Coordinates of C-alpha atoms in Angstrom, one line a residue:
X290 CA 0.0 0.0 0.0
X291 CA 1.5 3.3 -1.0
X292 CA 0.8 6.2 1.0
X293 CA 0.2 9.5 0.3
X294 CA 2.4 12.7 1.5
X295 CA 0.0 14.6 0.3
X296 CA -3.0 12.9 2.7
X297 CA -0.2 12.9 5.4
X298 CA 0.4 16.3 5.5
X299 CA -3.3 17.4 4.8
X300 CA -4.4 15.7 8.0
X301 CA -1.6 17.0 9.9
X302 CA -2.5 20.6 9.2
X303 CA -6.2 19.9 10.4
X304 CA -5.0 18.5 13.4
X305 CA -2.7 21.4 14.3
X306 CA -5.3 24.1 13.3
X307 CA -7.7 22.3 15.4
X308 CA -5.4 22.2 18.6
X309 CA -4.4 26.0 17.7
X310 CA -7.8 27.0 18.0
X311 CA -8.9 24.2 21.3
X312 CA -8.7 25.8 25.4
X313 CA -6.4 22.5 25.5
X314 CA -3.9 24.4 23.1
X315 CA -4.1 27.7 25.2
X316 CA -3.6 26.6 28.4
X317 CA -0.5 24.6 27.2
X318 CA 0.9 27.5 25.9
X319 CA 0.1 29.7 28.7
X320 CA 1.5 27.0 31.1
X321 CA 5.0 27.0 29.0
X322 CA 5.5 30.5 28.6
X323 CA 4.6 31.4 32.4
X324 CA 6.2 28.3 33.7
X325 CA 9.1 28.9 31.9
X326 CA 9.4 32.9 32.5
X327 CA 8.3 32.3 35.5
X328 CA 10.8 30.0 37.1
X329 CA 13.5 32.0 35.7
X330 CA 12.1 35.0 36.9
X331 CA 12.5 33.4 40.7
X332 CA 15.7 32.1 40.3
X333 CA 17.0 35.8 39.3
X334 CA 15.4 37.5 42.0
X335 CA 16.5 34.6 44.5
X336 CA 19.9 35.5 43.5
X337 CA 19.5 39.0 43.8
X338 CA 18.1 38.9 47.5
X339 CA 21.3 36.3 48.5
X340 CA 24.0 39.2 46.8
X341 CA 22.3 42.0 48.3
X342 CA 22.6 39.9 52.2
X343 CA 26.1 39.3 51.3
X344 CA 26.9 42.9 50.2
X345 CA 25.4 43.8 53.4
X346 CA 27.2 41.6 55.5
X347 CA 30.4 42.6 54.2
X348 CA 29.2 46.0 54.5
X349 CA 29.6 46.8 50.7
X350 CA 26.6 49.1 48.5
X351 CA 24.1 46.1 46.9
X352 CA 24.0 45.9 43.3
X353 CA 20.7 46.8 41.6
X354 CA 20.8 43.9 39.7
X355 CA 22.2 40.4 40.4
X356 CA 25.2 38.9 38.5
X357 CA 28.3 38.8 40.9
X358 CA 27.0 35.8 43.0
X359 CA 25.6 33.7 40.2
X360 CA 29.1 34.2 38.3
X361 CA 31.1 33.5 41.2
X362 CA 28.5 30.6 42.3
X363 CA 28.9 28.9 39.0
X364 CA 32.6 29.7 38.8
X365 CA 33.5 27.8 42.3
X366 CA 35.3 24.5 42.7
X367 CA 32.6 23.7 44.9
X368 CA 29.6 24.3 43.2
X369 CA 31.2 22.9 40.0
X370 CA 31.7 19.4 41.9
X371 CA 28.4 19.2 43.3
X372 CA 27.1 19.9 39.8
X373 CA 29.0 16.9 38.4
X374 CA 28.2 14.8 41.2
X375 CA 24.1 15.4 41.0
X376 CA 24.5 14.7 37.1
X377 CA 26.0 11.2 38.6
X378 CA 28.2 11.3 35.6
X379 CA 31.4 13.3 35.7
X380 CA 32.0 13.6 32.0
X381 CA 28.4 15.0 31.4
X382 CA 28.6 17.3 34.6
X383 CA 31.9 19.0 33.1
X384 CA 30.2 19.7 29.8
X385 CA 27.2 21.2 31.7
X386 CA 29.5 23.3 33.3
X387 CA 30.1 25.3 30.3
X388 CA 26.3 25.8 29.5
X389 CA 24.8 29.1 30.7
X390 CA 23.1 28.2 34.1
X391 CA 19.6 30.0 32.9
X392 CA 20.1 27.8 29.9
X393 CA 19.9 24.7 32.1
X394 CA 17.1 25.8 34.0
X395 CA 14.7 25.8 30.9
X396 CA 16.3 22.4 30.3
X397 CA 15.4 21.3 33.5
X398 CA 12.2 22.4 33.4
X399 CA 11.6 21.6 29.4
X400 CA 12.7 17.7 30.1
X401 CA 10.9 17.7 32.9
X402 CA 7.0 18.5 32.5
X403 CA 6.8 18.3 28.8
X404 CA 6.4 15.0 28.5
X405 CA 3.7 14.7 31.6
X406 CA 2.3 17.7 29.7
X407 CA 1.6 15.3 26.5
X408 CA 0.6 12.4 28.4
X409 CA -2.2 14.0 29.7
X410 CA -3.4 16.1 26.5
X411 CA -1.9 13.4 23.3
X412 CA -3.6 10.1 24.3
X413 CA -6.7 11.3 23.8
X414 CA -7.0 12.7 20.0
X415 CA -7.7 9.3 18.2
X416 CA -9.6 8.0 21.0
X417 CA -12.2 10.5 21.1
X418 CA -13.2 10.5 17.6
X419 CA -13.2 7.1 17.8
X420 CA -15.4 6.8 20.7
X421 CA -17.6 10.1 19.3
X422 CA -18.0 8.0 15.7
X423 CA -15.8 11.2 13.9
X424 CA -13.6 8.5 12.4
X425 CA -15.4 7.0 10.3
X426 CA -16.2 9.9 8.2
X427 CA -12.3 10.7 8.3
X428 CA -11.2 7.5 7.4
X429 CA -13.2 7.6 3.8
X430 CA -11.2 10.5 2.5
X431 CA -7.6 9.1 3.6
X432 CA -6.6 5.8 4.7
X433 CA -6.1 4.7 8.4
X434 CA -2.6 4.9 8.2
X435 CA -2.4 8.4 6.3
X436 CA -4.7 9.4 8.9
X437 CA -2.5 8.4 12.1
X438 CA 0.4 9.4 10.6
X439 CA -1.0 12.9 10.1
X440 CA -2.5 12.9 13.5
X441 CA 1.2 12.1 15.0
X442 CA 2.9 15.0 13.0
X443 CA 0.1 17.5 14.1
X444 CA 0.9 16.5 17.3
X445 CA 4.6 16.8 16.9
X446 CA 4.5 20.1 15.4
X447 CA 2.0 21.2 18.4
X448 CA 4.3 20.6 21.1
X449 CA 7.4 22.5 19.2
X450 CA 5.3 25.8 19.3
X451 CA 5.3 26.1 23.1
X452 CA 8.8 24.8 23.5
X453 CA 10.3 27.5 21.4
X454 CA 7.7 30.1 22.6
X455 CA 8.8 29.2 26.3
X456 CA 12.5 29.5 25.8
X457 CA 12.2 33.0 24.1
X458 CA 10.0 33.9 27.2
X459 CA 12.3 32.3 29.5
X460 CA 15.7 34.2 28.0
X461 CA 13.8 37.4 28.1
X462 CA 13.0 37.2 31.5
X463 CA 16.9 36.5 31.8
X464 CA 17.6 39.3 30.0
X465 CA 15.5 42.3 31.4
X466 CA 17.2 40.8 34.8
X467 CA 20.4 39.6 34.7
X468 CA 21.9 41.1 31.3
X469 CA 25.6 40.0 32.0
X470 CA 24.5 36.2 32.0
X471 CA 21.8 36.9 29.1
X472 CA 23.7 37.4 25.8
X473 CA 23.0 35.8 22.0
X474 CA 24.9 32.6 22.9
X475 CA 22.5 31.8 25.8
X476 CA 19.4 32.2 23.8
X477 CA 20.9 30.0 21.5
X478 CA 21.6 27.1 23.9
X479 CA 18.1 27.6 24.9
X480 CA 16.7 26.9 21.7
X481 CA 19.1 24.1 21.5
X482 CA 17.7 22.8 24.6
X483 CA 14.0 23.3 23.0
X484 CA 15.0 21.2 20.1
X485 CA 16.6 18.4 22.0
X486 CA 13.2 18.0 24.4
X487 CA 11.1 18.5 21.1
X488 CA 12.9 14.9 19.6
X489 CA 12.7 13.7 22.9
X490 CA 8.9 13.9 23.8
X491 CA 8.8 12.0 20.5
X492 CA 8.8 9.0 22.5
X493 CA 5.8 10.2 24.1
X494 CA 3.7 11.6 21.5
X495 CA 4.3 8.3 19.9
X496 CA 3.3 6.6 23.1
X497 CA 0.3 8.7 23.8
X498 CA -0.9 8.0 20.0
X499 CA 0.0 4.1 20.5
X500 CA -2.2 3.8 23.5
X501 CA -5.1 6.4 22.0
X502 CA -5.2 3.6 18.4
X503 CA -6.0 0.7 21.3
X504 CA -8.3 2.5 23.7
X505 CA -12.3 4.0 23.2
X506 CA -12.3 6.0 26.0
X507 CA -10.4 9.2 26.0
X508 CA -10.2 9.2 29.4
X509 CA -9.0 5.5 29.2
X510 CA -6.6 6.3 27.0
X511 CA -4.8 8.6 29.5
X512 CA -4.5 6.4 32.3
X513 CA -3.2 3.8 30.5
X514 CA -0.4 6.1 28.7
X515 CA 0.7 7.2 32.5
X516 CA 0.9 3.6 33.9
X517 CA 2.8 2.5 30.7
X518 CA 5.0 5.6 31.6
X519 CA 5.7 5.1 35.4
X520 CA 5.7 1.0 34.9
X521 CA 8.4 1.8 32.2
X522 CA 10.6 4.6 34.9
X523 CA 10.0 2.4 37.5
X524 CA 11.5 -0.6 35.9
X525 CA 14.4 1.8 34.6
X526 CA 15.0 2.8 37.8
X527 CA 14.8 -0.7 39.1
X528 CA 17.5 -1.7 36.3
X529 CA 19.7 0.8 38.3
X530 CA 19.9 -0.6 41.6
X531 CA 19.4 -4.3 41.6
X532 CA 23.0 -6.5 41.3
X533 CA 21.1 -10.1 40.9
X534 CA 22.2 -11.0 37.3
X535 CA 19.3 -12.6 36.2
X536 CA 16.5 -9.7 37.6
X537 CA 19.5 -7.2 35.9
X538 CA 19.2 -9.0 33.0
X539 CA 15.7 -8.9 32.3
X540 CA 15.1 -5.3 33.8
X541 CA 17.7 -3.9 31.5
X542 CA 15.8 -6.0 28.5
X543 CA 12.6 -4.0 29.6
X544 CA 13.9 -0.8 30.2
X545 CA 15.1 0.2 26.7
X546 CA 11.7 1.0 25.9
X547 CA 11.8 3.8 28.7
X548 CA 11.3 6.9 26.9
X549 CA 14.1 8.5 29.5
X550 CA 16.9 6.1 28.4
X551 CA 18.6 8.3 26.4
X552 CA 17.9 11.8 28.1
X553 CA 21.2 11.9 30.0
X554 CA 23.0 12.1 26.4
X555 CA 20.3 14.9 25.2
X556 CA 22.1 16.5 27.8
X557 CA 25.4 16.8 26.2
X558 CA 27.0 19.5 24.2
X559 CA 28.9 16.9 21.5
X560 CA 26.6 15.7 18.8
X561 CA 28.3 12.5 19.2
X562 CA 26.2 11.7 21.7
X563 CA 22.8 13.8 21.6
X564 CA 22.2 12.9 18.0
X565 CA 22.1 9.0 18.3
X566 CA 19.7 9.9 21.7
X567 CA 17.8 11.6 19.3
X568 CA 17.4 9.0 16.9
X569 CA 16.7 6.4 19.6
X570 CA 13.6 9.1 20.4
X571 CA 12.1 9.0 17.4
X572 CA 12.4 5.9 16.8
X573 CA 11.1 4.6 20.3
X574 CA 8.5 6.8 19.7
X575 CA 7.6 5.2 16.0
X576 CA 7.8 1.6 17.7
X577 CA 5.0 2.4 20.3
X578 CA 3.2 4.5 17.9
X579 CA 3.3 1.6 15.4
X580 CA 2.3 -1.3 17.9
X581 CA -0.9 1.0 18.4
X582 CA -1.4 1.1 15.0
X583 CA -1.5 -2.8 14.2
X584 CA -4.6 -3.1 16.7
X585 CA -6.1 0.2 15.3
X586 CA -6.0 -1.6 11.4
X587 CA -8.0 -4.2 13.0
X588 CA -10.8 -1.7 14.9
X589 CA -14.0 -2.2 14.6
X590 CA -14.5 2.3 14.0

């Protein structure tokens, strides 16, 4: 069966003008773009308030904006081994070193709720019009694969849209506050950042699209994607910690399908190592999405 680009991408523009114009959509965005702003906002004016005690401890004049402490914070021998230590890996931790630390906090924040952010919203789409009978009348014009496979790249272009939108608010946040630590370079590691998540949540649009082909209910459809998701960490984390060599053996089996396998590598600066992560995202994310699909081709819609 040959499919059609043209079907493909026709579905995936309805899909992402649909979610432009959804609350769903809105609140995302608004959730990114204050989220993001937001946290960087407090971590500026956290820094401010801990120069300004020091400056008058020492009995110096405060700056009226922060910059000395968060230089000389990120410049210690201290600080720089308790990054590498928390990273758990001391090759990673030294490359982070050299990344702007407002750039790392949208990372943080990026790697961390995006993908609970499309667990919660993704699962849903096929579900619902399967369960409100929409499908049927879509799946005359295009075929059921042209019509997934439209329905996964609206979803992938929706999530990019916040990502970007968030970083920009994030670094201008940075740069109305701290201006020293806010220059061209650090804007660009955060869209680096953005771009790195964006492949990354691949995995979990795919997974949230995988379940959403299998389930009726919406609603179903979401649990499900969240258990699959904290079965998945909690077996990765398991893989971790237990030294039996057969339980090893068989939790490291299970745990490449993680979707958080290969974040510690989006992490890095050398494309050595983030682009294979990247490529294990997508296609982690093509597997689930496709293992969906086999039981959707067989749907009764």
């Amino acid at each position: 069966m040959m499919l059609s680009f043209s079907k493909i991408g026709f579905v995936a523009r309805a899909e992402l003008h649909d979610a432009l114009r959804s609350r769903r959509f809105v609140l995302m965005l608004a959730l990114y773009i204050l989220g993001a702003g937001g946290a960087c906002f407090g971590l500026i004016t956290a820094l401010h308030r801990v120069e300004v005690e020091l400056s008058n401890a020492l009995g110096l004049t405060a700056a009226a904006s922060p910059g000395a402490v968060a230089d000389a914070l990120w410049q210690s021998v201290t600080f720089q081994r308790m990054v590498r230590e928390l990273v758990g890996n001391e090759q990673v931790g030294q490359e982070l070193l050299g990344v702007a630390p407002i750039a790392l906090i949208y990372g943080w924040l990026a790697f961390t709720f995006t993908p609970i952010l499309i667990l919660l919203s993704t699962p849903s789409r096929i579900a619902e019009e399967v369960a409100s009978g929409y499908a049927r009348f879509s799946v005359v014009r295009v075929t059921r694969t042209e019509w997934c496979l439209g329905k996964y790249l609206g979803q992938a272009l929706e999530v990019m849209i916040p990502l970007l939108l968030s970083a920009v608010s994030a670094w201008g946040v940075a740069r109305f506050r701290l201006q020293s630590l806010a220059g061209a370079d650090v804007i660009g590691a955060m869209l680096m950042y953005g771009l790195k998540v964006w492949v990354y949540c691949m995995a979990f649009v795919g997974l949230g699209l995988g379940v959403s082909q299998v389930c009726r209910s919406p609603n179903q459809a979401v649990v499900l994607a969240l258990l699959l998701w904290t079965g998945l960490s909690i077996i990765r984390g398991a893989s971790q910690w237990v030294s039996a060599p057969i339980w090893k053996q068989v939790l490291d089996s299970v745990s490449v399908f993680a979707p958080a396998t290969q974040r510690l590598d989006m992490w890095r600066t050398n494309p050595v190592y983030y682009v294979p992560a990247m490529i294990y995202s997508i296609t982690l994310g093509l597997v689930y999405f496709s293992l969906g699909h086999w039981c959707f081709l067989r749907k009764d819609l």
